[in-house]
Amino acid sequence: MSTREAADAVADAVLATPGVAGLHPGMFGEVGTYLPGRRVDGVRLGDTDIDVHVTVQEGAPVRETAAAVREAVARQFPGRAVNVTVEDVIAAG
């Protein structure tokens, strides 16, 4: 799987998780995967791990949402550690 395919697969899995409002680039924009012509914010692919930074919808259980994100990504990338950071909580709408 190419880096583009992997980053897009992670982003799709995260954004499909209930309670996730979006991907977050980190406080200083340091979390992302650079691809030709674009960047996938909130996803950093390592050789043995994947970092995901998200914004959670207000009212969604933060720990459970983070765990669901971890599980959704881990299903697609078995053997890699998945680290989830909740950067913010925002109101829905």
GROMACS .gro file of C-alpha atoms in nm:
model
   93
    1MET     CA    1   0.000   0.000   0.000
    2SER     CA    2   0.138   0.340  -0.094
    3THR     CA    3   0.174   0.627   0.152
    4ARG     CA    4  -0.115   0.805  -0.022
    5GLU     CA    5  -0.340   0.503   0.004
    6ALA     CA    6  -0.245   0.444   0.367
    7ALA     CA    7  -0.300   0.806   0.473
    8ASP     CA    8  -0.635   0.817   0.293
    9ALA     CA    9  -0.741   0.485   0.448
   10VAL     CA   10  -0.657   0.612   0.796
   11ALA     CA   11  -0.841   0.940   0.736
   12ASP     CA   12  -1.148   0.760   0.599
   13ALA     CA   13  -1.159   0.520   0.897
   14VAL     CA   14  -1.123   0.805   1.146
   15LEU     CA   15  -1.384   1.028   0.984
   16ALA     CA   16  -1.633   0.739   0.972
   17THR     CA   17  -1.607   0.692   1.349
   18PRO     CA   18  -1.911   0.820   1.540
   19GLY     CA   19  -1.826   1.118   1.759
   20VAL     CA   20  -1.535   1.238   1.546
   21ALA     CA   21  -1.582   1.593   1.417
   22GLY     CA   22  -1.262   1.592   1.212
   23LEU     CA   23  -0.890   1.542   1.189
   24HIS     CA   24  -0.669   1.798   1.366
   25PRO     CA   25  -0.322   1.910   1.252
   26GLY     CA   26  -0.193   1.958   1.607
   27MET     CA   27  -0.138   2.278   1.801
   28PHE     CA   28   0.135   2.401   1.569
   29GLY     CA   29   0.033   2.213   1.253
   30GLU     CA   30   0.297   1.949   1.315
   31VAL     CA   31   0.077   1.643   1.256
   32GLY     CA   32   0.023   1.550   0.895
   33THR     CA   33   0.126   1.335   0.606
   34TYR     CA   34   0.266   1.525   0.309
   35LEU     CA   35   0.169   1.397  -0.033
   36PRO     CA   36   0.225   1.540  -0.379
   37GLY     CA   37  -0.001   1.844  -0.401
   38ARG     CA   38  -0.173   1.799  -0.066
   39ARG     CA   39  -0.143   1.717   0.300
   40VAL     CA   40  -0.353   1.484   0.516
   41ASP     CA   41  -0.386   1.673   0.844
   42GLY     CA   42  -0.404   1.475   1.166
   43VAL     CA   43  -0.240   1.159   1.029
   44ARG     CA   44   0.128   1.074   1.075
   45LEU     CA   45   0.248   0.738   0.945
   46GLY     CA   46   0.550   0.575   1.102
   47ASP     CA   47   0.717   0.245   1.025
   48THR     CA   48   0.569   0.076   1.331
   49ASP     CA   49   0.300   0.316   1.446
   50ILE     CA   50   0.034   0.559   1.333
   51ASP     CA   51  -0.045   0.886   1.509
   52VAL     CA   52  -0.395   1.024   1.472
   53HIS     CA   53  -0.507   1.362   1.608
   54VAL     CA   54  -0.879   1.433   1.614
   55THR     CA   55  -1.147   1.679   1.715
   56VAL     CA   56  -1.441   1.520   1.896
   57GLN     CA   57  -1.801   1.637   1.881
   58GLU     CA   58  -1.940   1.792   2.198
   59GLY     CA   59  -2.143   1.536   2.389
   60ALA     CA   60  -1.954   1.238   2.249
   61PRO     CA   61  -1.771   1.034   2.512
   62VAL     CA   62  -1.407   1.130   2.460
   63ARG     CA   63  -1.237   0.811   2.583
   64GLU     CA   64  -1.478   0.584   2.403
   65THR     CA   65  -1.448   0.785   2.082
   66ALA     CA   66  -1.067   0.770   2.099
   67ALA     CA   67  -1.085   0.393   2.159
   68ALA     CA   68  -1.320   0.353   1.861
   69VAL     CA   69  -1.077   0.550   1.641
   70ARG     CA   70  -0.789   0.331   1.757
   71GLU     CA   71  -0.985   0.014   1.681
   72ALA     CA   72  -1.102   0.135   1.339
   73VAL     CA   73  -0.747   0.219   1.229
   74ALA     CA   74  -0.593  -0.092   1.387
   75ARG     CA   75  -0.835  -0.314   1.191
   76GLN     CA   76  -0.688  -0.182   0.868
   77PHE     CA   77  -0.326  -0.184   0.987
   78PRO     CA   78  -0.271  -0.491   1.205
   79GLY     CA   79   0.064  -0.501   1.382
   80ARG     CA   80   0.102  -0.123   1.399
   81ALA     CA   81   0.049   0.069   1.720
   82VAL     CA   82  -0.220   0.337   1.685
   83ASN     CA   83  -0.179   0.647   1.901
   84VAL     CA   84  -0.485   0.872   1.927
   85THR     CA   85  -0.475   1.227   2.060
   86VAL     CA   86  -0.793   1.426   2.114
   87GLU     CA   87  -0.692   1.784   2.040
   88ASP     CA   88  -1.027   1.958   2.084
   89VAL     CA   89  -1.398   1.920   2.147
   90ILE     CA   90  -1.633   2.130   1.935
   91ALA     CA   91  -2.006   2.191   1.923
   92ALA     CA   92  -2.192   1.996   1.657
   93GLY     CA   93  -2.326   2.187   1.361
   0.00000   0.00000   0.00000
